[in-house]
Coordinates of C-alpha atoms in Angstrom, one line a residue:
Chain A
M24 CA 0.0 0.0 0.0
Y25 CA 1.5 3.3 -1.1
W26 CA 0.7 6.9 0.0
Q27 CA 2.3 8.7 -3.0
K28 CA 2.8 5.9 -5.5
D29 CA 4.1 8.3 -8.2
F30 CA 7.0 9.2 -6.1
E31 CA 7.5 6.0 -4.1
C32 CA 7.7 3.8 -7.3
M33 CA 9.3 6.4 -9.6
P34 CA 11.8 4.9 -12.0
E35 CA 15.3 5.2 -10.7
A36 CA 16.5 7.6 -13.5
D37 CA 13.6 9.9 -12.8
I38 CA 14.4 9.9 -9.1
R39 CA 18.0 11.0 -9.8
A40 CA 16.9 13.7 -12.2
L41 CA 14.4 15.0 -9.6
Q42 CA 17.1 14.9 -6.9
L43 CA 19.5 16.9 -9.0
N44 CA 16.9 19.4 -9.9
R45 CA 15.9 19.9 -6.3
L46 CA 19.5 19.9 -5.1
Q47 CA 20.4 22.7 -7.5
K48 CA 17.5 24.8 -6.2
T49 CA 18.3 24.1 -2.6
L50 CA 22.0 25.0 -3.0
E51 CA 21.0 28.3 -4.8
R52 CA 18.5 29.1 -2.1
V53 CA 20.9 28.6 0.8
A54 CA 23.7 30.5 -1.0
T55 CA 21.2 33.4 -1.3
H56 CA 19.5 33.3 2.0
V57 CA 21.8 31.7 4.6
P58 CA 25.0 33.6 5.3
F59 CA 26.6 30.5 7.0
Y60 CA 26.4 28.6 3.7
R61 CA 27.2 31.5 1.5
N62 CA 30.4 32.2 3.4
A63 CA 31.3 28.5 3.4
F64 CA 30.8 28.2 -0.3
T65 CA 32.7 31.4 -1.0
A66 CA 35.6 30.2 1.2
G67 CA 35.7 26.9 -0.6
K68 CA 35.4 28.7 -4.0
I69 CA 32.4 26.6 -4.8
D70 CA 30.0 27.9 -7.5
V71 CA 26.5 26.5 -6.8
K72 CA 25.6 27.1 -10.5
A73 CA 28.3 24.7 -11.5
V74 CA 26.5 21.7 -10.0
K75 CA 25.7 19.4 -12.9
S76 CA 25.4 16.0 -11.2
L77 CA 24.6 14.5 -7.9
D78 CA 28.2 13.6 -7.4
D79 CA 29.0 17.3 -7.3
I80 CA 27.6 17.4 -3.8
R81 CA 31.0 16.0 -2.7
R82 CA 32.6 19.4 -3.4
F83 CA 30.5 21.0 -0.7
P84 CA 31.5 21.3 3.0
F85 CA 29.8 19.3 5.7
T86 CA 27.4 20.7 8.3
C87 CA 27.8 19.5 11.8
K88 CA 25.7 19.7 15.0
Q89 CA 28.2 22.3 16.2
D90 CA 27.3 24.5 13.2
L91 CA 23.7 24.4 14.2
R92 CA 24.6 25.3 17.8
N93 CA 26.8 28.2 16.6
N94 CA 23.9 29.6 14.7
Y95 CA 21.4 29.2 17.6
P96 CA 18.6 29.9 17.4
Y97 CA 17.6 31.1 14.0
G98 CA 20.9 31.7 12.1
L99 CA 20.4 28.9 9.6
F100 CA 16.8 29.6 8.7
A101 CA 16.4 30.3 5.0
V102 CA 13.1 32.2 5.3
P103 CA 11.9 35.1 7.4
L104 CA 10.4 34.1 10.7
R105 CA 7.0 35.2 9.7
E106 CA 6.9 32.3 7.2
V107 CA 7.8 29.8 10.0
V108 CA 4.8 28.1 11.5
R109 CA 6.6 25.8 13.8
V110 CA 9.9 25.3 15.6
H111 CA 11.3 22.1 17.2
S112 CA 14.4 21.6 19.2
S113 CA 16.7 18.6 19.5
S114 CA 16.5 16.5 22.6
G115 CA 19.8 16.3 24.5
T116 CA 21.8 19.4 24.7
T117 CA 25.2 20.6 25.8
G118 CA 23.9 23.9 27.1
I119 CA 22.9 25.1 23.6
A120 CA 20.1 23.2 21.9
T121 CA 19.7 23.1 18.1
V122 CA 16.6 24.7 16.7
V123 CA 14.9 23.8 13.5
G124 CA 12.0 25.6 11.7
Y125 CA 9.1 24.6 9.4
T126 CA 7.1 26.6 6.9
R127 CA 3.5 25.7 6.2
N128 CA 4.8 23.7 3.2
D129 CA 7.4 22.0 5.3
I130 CA 4.7 20.7 7.6
V131 CA 2.6 19.4 4.7
T132 CA 5.7 17.6 3.2
W133 CA 6.6 16.2 6.6
S134 CA 3.0 15.0 7.1
D135 CA 3.1 13.3 3.7
L136 CA 6.4 11.6 4.4
V137 CA 5.2 10.3 7.7
A138 CA 2.0 9.1 6.0
R139 CA 4.2 7.1 3.7
L140 CA 5.8 5.4 6.6
L141 CA 2.5 4.7 8.2
C142 CA 1.2 3.2 4.9
G143 CA 4.3 1.2 4.5
A144 CA 3.7 -0.3 7.9
G145 CA 0.1 -1.1 6.9
V146 CA -1.7 1.6 8.8
T147 CA -4.9 2.9 7.2
A148 CA -7.6 5.4 7.9
D149 CA -9.3 2.6 9.9
D150 CA -6.6 2.5 12.5
M151 CA -6.6 3.9 16.0
V152 CA -3.0 5.1 16.6
Q153 CA -1.7 5.6 20.1
I154 CA 1.2 8.0 20.0
A155 CA 3.4 7.4 23.1
F156 CA 6.2 9.6 21.8
G157 CA 6.7 12.8 23.8
Y158 CA 4.9 15.8 22.4
G159 CA 6.8 19.0 22.6
L160 CA 10.1 20.3 21.3
F161 CA 11.0 16.7 20.4
T162 CA 9.9 16.0 16.8
G163 CA 8.7 12.4 17.5
G164 CA 5.2 13.1 18.8
F165 CA 4.1 15.9 16.5
G166 CA 5.7 14.3 13.4
L167 CA 3.7 11.1 13.8
H168 CA 0.6 13.0 14.8
Y169 CA 0.5 15.1 11.7
G170 CA 1.3 12.1 9.5
C171 CA -1.6 10.1 11.0
E172 CA -4.0 12.9 10.5
R173 CA -2.9 13.3 6.9
L174 CA -3.5 9.7 6.4
G175 CA -6.9 9.9 8.1
A176 CA -6.1 7.5 11.0
S177 CA -7.5 8.3 14.4
V178 CA -4.9 9.7 16.8
I179 CA -4.7 9.1 20.5
P180 CA -2.2 11.8 21.5
I181 CA -1.3 10.3 24.8
S182 CA 2.3 11.4 24.8
S183 CA 5.0 9.5 26.8
G184 CA 4.9 8.2 30.3
N185 CA 2.3 6.8 32.7
T186 CA 2.6 3.2 31.5
R187 CA -0.5 1.8 33.3
R188 CA -2.7 4.5 31.9
Q189 CA -1.2 3.8 28.4
I190 CA -2.3 0.2 28.8
Q191 CA -5.8 1.1 30.1
I192 CA -6.4 3.4 27.2
M193 CA -5.0 0.9 24.8
Q194 CA -7.6 -1.5 26.1
D195 CA -10.5 0.9 26.3
F196 CA -9.9 2.8 23.1
K197 CA -9.1 -0.4 21.2
T198 CA -5.7 0.9 19.9
T199 CA -4.6 -0.9 16.8
A200 CA -1.2 0.8 16.2
L201 CA 1.4 1.8 18.7
V202 CA 4.0 4.5 18.3
C203 CA 6.9 4.7 20.7
T204 CA 10.5 3.7 21.2
P205 CA 11.1 -0.1 21.0
S206 CA 12.3 -0.3 24.6
Y207 CA 9.2 1.4 25.8
A208 CA 7.1 -1.1 23.8
L209 CA 8.9 -3.9 25.7
K210 CA 8.2 -2.1 29.0
L211 CA 4.5 -1.9 28.1
A212 CA 4.6 -5.7 27.5
D213 CA 6.1 -6.2 30.9
V214 CA 3.6 -4.0 32.7
M215 CA 0.8 -5.7 30.9
M216 CA 2.0 -8.9 32.3
D217 CA 2.1 -7.4 35.8
M218 CA -1.4 -6.1 35.4
G219 CA -2.6 -9.6 34.2
I220 CA -3.5 -8.3 30.8
N221 CA -3.1 -10.6 27.8
P222 CA -1.8 -8.6 24.8
N223 CA -3.7 -11.1 22.5
G224 CA -6.9 -9.8 24.0
L225 CA -6.1 -6.3 22.8
S226 CA -6.7 -4.9 19.3
L227 CA -3.1 -4.0 18.8
R228 CA -1.7 -5.2 15.4
V229 CA 1.1 -2.9 14.3
G230 CA 4.0 -1.1 16.0
L231 CA 5.9 1.9 14.6
F232 CA 9.1 2.1 16.5
G233 CA 12.0 4.5 16.3
G234 CA 14.1 7.0 18.2
E235 CA 16.8 4.5 19.3
P236 CA 18.8 1.6 17.9
W237 CA 17.3 -1.9 18.3
S238 CA 17.9 -5.4 17.0
E239 CA 16.2 -8.0 15.0
A240 CA 15.9 -10.1 18.1
M241 CA 14.1 -7.3 19.8
R242 CA 11.7 -7.1 16.9
Q243 CA 10.9 -10.8 17.2
E244 CA 10.3 -10.5 20.9
L245 CA 8.0 -7.5 20.4
N246 CA 6.1 -9.3 17.6
Q247 CA 5.6 -12.3 19.7
R248 CA 4.8 -10.7 23.1
L249 CA 2.5 -8.0 21.8
G250 CA 1.1 -9.9 18.9
I251 CA 2.0 -7.2 16.4
R252 CA 4.1 -6.5 13.4
A253 CA 6.9 -4.2 14.6
T254 CA 8.3 -1.8 12.1
D255 CA 11.3 0.5 12.2
N256 CA 11.6 4.1 11.1
Y257 CA 14.3 6.7 11.1
G258 CA 14.5 10.4 11.3
L259 CA 16.4 13.2 13.0
S260 CA 15.2 16.6 14.0
E261 CA 18.1 18.4 12.2
V262 CA 16.8 17.4 8.8
M263 CA 13.1 17.1 9.6
G264 CA 12.2 14.5 12.3
P265 CA 10.6 11.0 11.7
G266 CA 10.0 10.2 8.1
V267 CA 13.5 10.3 6.6
A268 CA 13.5 6.5 6.1
W269 CA 11.1 3.7 7.0
E270 CA 10.3 0.1 6.7
C271 CA 7.7 -1.2 4.3
E272 CA 5.7 -4.3 4.9
E273 CA 8.7 -6.5 4.0
C274 CA 10.4 -5.4 7.2
N275 CA 13.7 -5.6 5.5
G276 CA 15.5 -2.3 5.5
Q277 CA 14.2 1.2 5.5
H278 CA 13.3 3.1 2.3
I279 CA 14.8 6.5 2.2
N280 CA 12.4 9.2 1.0
E281 CA 14.9 10.0 -1.8
D282 CA 12.7 12.6 -3.5
H283 CA 13.2 14.8 -0.3
F284 CA 16.6 13.7 1.0
L285 CA 19.9 13.0 -0.7
V286 CA 21.7 10.5 1.5
E287 CA 25.4 9.7 1.2
L288 CA 27.1 6.9 3.1
L289 CA 30.6 8.0 4.0
H290 CA 33.4 6.5 6.0
P291 CA 33.4 8.5 9.3
E292 CA 37.1 9.1 9.2
T293 CA 38.1 9.4 5.6
L294 CA 34.7 11.0 4.7
Q295 CA 34.9 9.1 1.4
P296 CA 32.0 7.1 0.1
V297 CA 32.0 3.5 1.3
A298 CA 31.7 0.6 -1.0
P299 CA 28.1 -0.6 -1.6
G300 CA 27.0 -2.7 1.4
E301 CA 29.7 -1.3 3.7
I302 CA 28.9 0.4 7.0
G303 CA 29.0 4.2 6.6
E304 CA 27.8 7.4 8.3
L305 CA 24.6 8.8 6.9
V306 CA 25.2 12.3 5.5
I307 CA 22.0 14.0 4.6
T308 CA 21.1 16.9 2.4
T309 CA 17.6 18.1 2.4
L310 CA 16.1 18.6 -1.1
T311 CA 12.8 20.4 -0.3
R312 CA 13.0 21.9 3.1
E313 CA 12.0 25.6 3.0
A314 CA 12.6 27.0 6.5
F315 CA 15.6 24.8 7.4
P316 CA 17.5 23.4 4.5
V317 CA 20.7 21.5 5.5
I318 CA 23.6 20.7 3.3
R319 CA 25.5 17.5 3.9
Y320 CA 24.5 17.1 7.6
R321 CA 26.7 14.6 9.4
S322 CA 24.1 12.6 11.3
R323 CA 26.7 10.4 13.0
D324 CA 24.3 7.5 12.5
L325 CA 25.8 4.4 11.0
A326 CA 24.0 2.1 8.6
R327 CA 24.6 0.1 5.4
L328 CA 22.9 0.7 2.1
L329 CA 20.9 -2.2 0.7
P330 CA 21.4 -1.8 -3.1
E331 CA 19.1 -4.6 -4.3
P332 CA 15.5 -3.6 -5.2
C333 CA 12.8 -4.3 -2.7
S334 CA 9.9 -6.7 -3.5
C335 CA 7.4 -4.1 -2.3
G336 CA 7.7 -2.3 -5.6
R337 CA 9.1 0.9 -4.2
T338 CA 12.2 2.2 -5.9
F339 CA 13.6 4.3 -3.1
R340 CA 16.8 2.7 -2.0
R341 CA 16.9 1.2 1.5
I342 CA 19.3 1.4 4.4
T343 CA 19.6 -1.2 7.2
R344 CA 18.5 -0.5 10.7
L345 CA 20.8 1.9 12.6
L346 CA 24.0 0.1 13.5
G347 CA 25.5 2.5 15.9
R348 CA 27.0 6.0 16.1
S349 CA 30.3 7.4 14.8
D350 CA 30.6 9.6 17.9
D351 CA 30.2 8.8 21.5
M352 CA 26.6 9.9 21.7
L353 CA 24.4 7.6 23.8
I354 CA 20.7 7.3 23.4
I355 CA 19.1 6.9 26.9
K356 CA 15.4 6.4 26.9
G357 CA 15.3 8.1 23.5
V358 CA 17.2 11.1 24.8
N359 CA 20.6 11.9 23.2
V360 CA 23.3 12.1 25.8
F361 CA 26.9 13.1 25.2
P362 CA 29.6 12.2 27.7
T363 CA 31.0 15.7 27.3
Q364 CA 27.8 17.1 28.7
I365 CA 28.3 15.1 31.9
E366 CA 31.8 16.4 32.1
S367 CA 30.8 20.0 31.9
T368 CA 28.1 19.5 34.5
L369 CA 30.6 17.9 36.8
F370 CA 32.9 20.8 36.3
A371 CA 30.2 23.1 37.4
V372 CA 29.8 21.4 40.8
D373 CA 32.3 22.9 43.2
G374 CA 35.3 20.7 43.8
T375 CA 34.3 17.9 41.5
E376 CA 37.0 16.7 39.2
P377 CA 35.7 15.3 35.9
H378 CA 36.9 11.8 36.5
Y379 CA 33.9 9.8 35.8
R380 CA 32.6 6.7 34.2
L381 CA 29.2 6.1 32.6
I382 CA 27.5 2.8 32.9
V383 CA 24.4 2.1 30.8
D384 CA 22.2 -0.8 31.6
R385 CA 18.9 -2.0 30.5
E386 CA 16.9 -3.2 33.5
N387 CA 13.3 -4.4 33.0
N388 CA 13.5 -2.9 29.5
E389 CA 14.3 0.5 30.8
D390 CA 17.6 2.3 30.2
K391 CA 19.5 3.1 33.4
L392 CA 22.4 5.5 33.4
T393 CA 24.8 5.4 36.3
V394 CA 27.5 8.0 36.6
M395 CA 30.5 7.0 38.8
V396 CA 32.4 10.0 40.1
E397 CA 35.7 9.9 41.9
V398 CA 35.7 11.4 45.3
N399 CA 38.5 13.8 46.3
E400 CA 39.4 15.8 49.4
S401 CA 37.4 18.9 48.4
I402 CA 34.1 17.0 48.0
F403 CA 34.6 14.4 50.8
S404 CA 33.0 15.1 54.1
D405 CA 33.0 13.2 57.4
S406 CA 29.4 14.1 57.7
M407 CA 26.9 11.8 55.9
K408 CA 24.4 14.5 55.6
T409 CA 26.9 16.7 53.7
Q410 CA 28.0 13.8 51.6
K411 CA 24.5 12.8 50.6
A412 CA 23.7 16.4 49.8
L413 CA 26.6 16.6 47.4
I414 CA 25.5 13.4 45.6
D415 CA 22.0 14.8 45.3
T416 CA 23.3 18.1 43.9
I417 CA 25.3 16.2 41.2
K418 CA 22.3 14.0 40.5
E419 CA 19.9 16.9 40.1
R420 CA 22.2 19.0 37.9
L421 CA 22.9 16.0 35.7
A422 CA 19.2 15.1 35.4
S423 CA 18.3 18.7 34.5
D424 CA 21.2 19.2 32.1
L425 CA 20.8 15.8 30.4
G426 CA 17.0 15.6 30.5
V427 CA 17.2 12.1 31.8
G428 CA 17.4 10.7 35.3
V429 CA 20.7 9.3 36.5
T430 CA 22.1 7.4 39.5
V431 CA 25.3 8.9 40.9
K432 CA 27.9 6.7 42.7
L433 CA 30.9 8.0 44.5
V434 CA 34.0 5.8 44.1
E435 CA 37.4 6.0 45.7
E436 CA 40.0 8.4 44.3
K437 CA 42.1 7.3 41.3
T438 CA 40.2 4.0 40.9
L439 CA 38.7 4.8 37.6
E440 CA 41.0 4.1 34.7
R441 CA 42.4 7.1 32.9
F442 CA 41.7 7.2 29.1
D443 CA 42.8 9.5 26.4
G444 CA 39.7 9.0 24.3
K445 CA 36.5 10.2 25.9
A446 CA 34.5 7.4 24.2
S447 CA 36.0 4.8 26.5
V448 CA 34.6 6.4 29.6
V449 CA 31.3 4.7 28.7
I450 CA 30.4 1.1 29.4
D451 CA 27.2 0.3 27.6
N452 CA 25.9 -3.1 28.8
R453 CA 22.8 -2.9 26.7
K454 CA 22.4 -5.5 23.9
F455 CA 20.8 -4.2 20.7
Chain B
M12 CA 39.7 21.6 73.5
P13 CA 38.5 19.9 70.3
V14 CA 40.2 16.6 69.3
E15 CA 41.2 16.1 65.7
Q16 CA 39.5 13.2 63.9
L17 CA 40.3 11.7 60.6
A18 CA 37.6 10.5 58.1
V19 CA 38.3 8.2 55.2
F20 CA 36.1 7.5 52.2
L21 CA 35.4 3.8 51.7
E22 CA 33.7 2.1 48.8
N23 CA 31.6 -0.8 49.9
K24 CA 33.8 -3.6 48.7
S25 CA 35.3 -6.4 50.7
G26 CA 38.6 -5.9 52.4
R27 CA 38.8 -2.2 52.3
L28 CA 38.5 -1.7 56.0
A29 CA 41.2 -4.3 56.6
E30 CA 43.5 -2.5 54.1
I31 CA 43.0 0.8 56.0
T32 CA 43.7 -0.6 59.4
K33 CA 46.8 -2.3 57.9
V34 CA 48.1 1.0 56.5
I35 CA 47.6 2.6 59.9
A36 CA 49.3 -0.2 61.7
D37 CA 52.2 -0.2 59.3
S38 CA 52.8 3.5 60.0
G39 CA 53.0 2.7 63.8
V40 CA 49.9 4.5 64.7
N41 CA 47.4 3.3 67.3
I42 CA 43.7 3.6 66.7
R43 CA 41.8 4.9 69.8
A44 CA 38.3 5.0 68.5
M45 CA 36.4 4.4 65.2
S46 CA 33.0 4.3 63.7
V47 CA 31.7 3.6 60.2
A48 CA 28.6 5.4 58.7
D49 CA 27.5 3.6 55.6
T50 CA 25.1 3.6 52.7
A51 CA 24.5 0.8 50.2
D52 CA 27.3 2.2 48.0
Y53 CA 29.9 3.8 50.2
G54 CA 30.9 4.4 53.8
I55 CA 32.7 7.0 55.8
L56 CA 35.2 5.7 58.4
R57 CA 35.9 8.0 61.3
L58 CA 39.0 7.5 63.3
I59 CA 40.6 8.9 66.5
V60 CA 44.3 8.0 66.4
D61 CA 47.3 8.8 68.6
Q62 CA 49.4 10.3 65.7
V63 CA 47.0 12.2 63.4
A64 CA 49.6 13.6 61.0
T65 CA 51.4 10.3 60.5
A66 CA 48.2 8.4 59.9
R67 CA 46.9 11.0 57.5
A68 CA 50.1 11.0 55.5
A69 CA 50.2 7.2 55.4
L70 CA 46.5 7.0 54.2
K71 CA 47.0 9.6 51.5
E72 CA 50.1 7.9 50.3
N73 CA 48.1 4.8 49.9
G74 CA 45.5 6.5 47.8
F75 CA 42.8 7.1 50.3
T76 CA 40.7 10.2 50.5
V77 CA 41.1 11.7 54.0
S78 CA 39.6 14.7 55.7
A79 CA 40.2 16.0 59.2
A80 CA 37.6 17.5 61.4
D81 CA 37.4 18.7 65.0
V82 CA 35.3 16.7 67.3
L83 CA 34.7 16.7 71.1
A84 CA 35.7 13.9 73.4
V85 CA 33.3 14.1 76.3
E86 CA 33.7 12.2 79.5
V87 CA 30.5 10.3 80.3
P88 CA 30.1 9.0 83.9
D89 CA 29.9 5.3 83.7
R90 CA 26.5 4.9 85.5
V91 CA 22.8 4.7 84.6
G92 CA 21.7 7.9 83.0
G93 CA 25.2 9.2 82.4
L94 CA 24.8 9.6 78.6
A95 CA 21.2 10.8 79.0
R96 CA 22.3 13.7 81.1
I97 CA 24.9 14.8 78.6
L98 CA 22.4 14.6 75.8
K99 CA 19.9 16.6 77.8
I100 CA 22.5 19.4 78.1
I101 CA 23.1 19.3 74.4
E102 CA 19.4 19.4 73.7
E103 CA 18.7 22.2 76.0
A104 CA 21.5 24.3 74.4
G105 CA 19.7 23.7 71.1
L106 CA 22.8 22.0 69.5
N107 CA 22.7 19.5 66.7
V108 CA 24.7 16.3 67.0
E109 CA 26.0 15.5 63.5
Y110 CA 27.1 12.1 64.8
M111 CA 28.5 10.4 67.9
Y112 CA 30.3 7.2 68.8
A113 CA 31.9 5.6 71.8
F114 CA 35.5 5.2 72.8
V115 CA 36.8 1.7 73.5
N116 CA 39.0 2.7 76.5
K117 CA 37.8 4.3 79.6
S118 CA 39.1 7.5 81.2
G119 CA 39.4 6.6 84.8
D120 CA 35.9 5.5 85.9
S121 CA 34.3 7.3 83.0
A122 CA 33.4 6.3 79.5
V123 CA 34.3 8.6 76.6
M124 CA 32.0 9.6 73.8
I125 CA 33.0 11.4 70.6
F126 CA 30.6 14.1 69.4
R127 CA 30.6 16.0 66.1
F128 CA 28.7 19.2 66.3
E129 CA 27.8 21.7 63.7
Q130 CA 28.4 24.6 66.1
M131 CA 31.6 23.6 67.9
E132 CA 32.1 26.7 69.9
A133 CA 28.6 26.8 71.3
A134 CA 28.9 23.1 72.2
I135 CA 32.1 23.6 74.1
A136 CA 30.6 26.5 76.0
A137 CA 27.4 24.6 76.9
L138 CA 29.2 21.4 78.0
Q139 CA 31.8 23.2 80.0
K140 CA 29.2 25.3 81.7
A141 CA 27.3 22.2 82.7
G142 CA 30.5 20.9 84.3
C143 CA 31.3 18.2 81.7
H144 CA 34.9 17.2 81.2
L145 CA 36.1 17.5 77.6
L146 CA 39.3 15.6 77.0
S147 CA 42.2 17.3 75.2
G148 CA 44.0 15.7 72.3
D149 CA 46.9 14.8 74.6
E150 CA 44.6 13.2 77.1
V151 CA 43.0 11.1 74.3
C152 CA 46.4 10.0 73.0
G153 CA 47.5 9.0 76.5
M154 CA 44.4 6.9 77.3

C-alpha cells in the first residue's frame, strides 16, 4: 500500500533527475538566504551554479551539529520568521540546543512523508493510533501525529509516560497501532504482564518504533509478546524528524524518502563514500525543506545501504536499521546524551574533578544511566548529611542538564582508569 | 579543647577496612576509636588515632581520600543515666549532633563519647558550663 505511489515507485533515473533538480534549487537558495552557507561556499570557492550531477555534492562542505549550535537559534533559517509556522528543538543538549523551523509547506511535506511510513507499515484510515512519543520540542510526537491525521487514521495523542494509563487506554480505546521507542514497547509488554492483561486480547496489530537503535531479536520479541508487526523508522530533527527512512511491509531495511533527501554513506574518518554494502555514516542533504535546508548534515548515525531492489515495488533505496554511532553519543530512553555534557556539568559542581565513568544498563526494558564519580578531598566530608547532599546536587544537575534521570555513585579516588579518548569512559551493557 | 578526627572515604567492597587498618598499623599509629557510617554504595570511616599527621600522610600515600575534622571527646560518667544527662545538656542548648560514637577505652571511671557538632564553639561552652569534662588531644592519646 502506497501513499504517494508516483514518487515511491518512480523509475530510478527519474528519481535521480528529480534529486538533481531539487539539489540545485536548494543550493542556490541557501547560498542566497543563509550567510553561513554563502560564506562557506565562498571560502571553498564553490559555485552553486556549476553543480551538474549528484556527485558534485561531494565538493560541498559538511554541516555538523556544532554549526547548528553556533547559529542558535535562527541563524540557519532560510526564510523570514513570519513564514515559519513551527519550531522544534533537538533532545539532549550541551547547554545550547539546536533549533529547526518549518514553513506551512514543510509541515505538509513532513506529514506526507510520515503518512508514507504509516502506509508502508500497513496503517490505514481505519486504525486507532496511540502516540506514546513525547509531544513538545521533540519531533517524534508531532511528526507522527500530523502524519496520522494526513492519512486519516485516528490519533490518541497520549504522549509519553504513565505506563499503566497507556495500557488502560490501549484496552478501552481499542488501539490498533502503537508509536513509541522499541524499549518502551517492551516495557509496556512487561507491565501488561504485571497487570494480568493478555496482549492477545487487545486490538493491537502494528508497532511503529523509532528513536533509538534496536535489534532484529528485539523485533521478534515485540512481535511475539505484543502480537503485532513491529516496524522500524528513522529520522532526526536536524533534517526534519521522523519520516526520513522507514520500513515497508517487507520489514527488511528502511526506504529513504529519496525525493526529499539526498543521503550519502561515508566513511566516518576518511569521509569518502563507502563501497556498496559497507557500513557508513549517513550524511544527509535536504532537497525540499524551505525553512531549514541543511547541506551534507553529518548525522553520526551508522548504517549500510541495501542496493538490491525491494519486492514491495518501491524504488527508493533502502538502508539497514541503525548500526550505531560514529561519535560517543548515547541514546538513553530516547534522549541523546553526550559524555562531554556530563563532564561540563561535573565541572560546574564545586570541587568535582571530571573523573567519571558512565554505565548504561537496561533493567526491566528500561535504560538506566549510572555516573560513577571519583571522590577527592574537596568533595569528601566526614558528615553523611553533607556527603549525601553533594551526591543529590550532582544528580539533580545532571538530570536537569541531560534531560534524563541518573544514578550517581561516588567511588574512591584514582580507581577509575584514565583514558585518552572520551568514548571509552562509557560502558554500555545494553544489547541491541 | 577539640580533638582532631580523621575521616576516610570507603567504597563498599570487601577488604577495604582491613586495608585501611593495615596501612595505619604499618605506620606505627594506634587507633583509639572508630566508627563507620555507611550507605549501600559507600561508607565514611571516622578515626581517632594517637598520631594524626602520621596516619593522615600514610593513608593519603596509599591513595585514600582523607579529611580531618574537629570533634569533642566528652567524659561520660559510667553509670545509669550518664549519657542521658549529657544529651539533655546538648538538647537544652539547642545543639545538633551530627554524629557520635563511643571510645573503646575508659578514662578513669568514665566512658568517653566522641561528638561531632555543627556549632563547635557553642557546644564547648554549653558542655563546660554544665561541668562536663572535655578531653584534650593529649589526654585522648594518653588513654
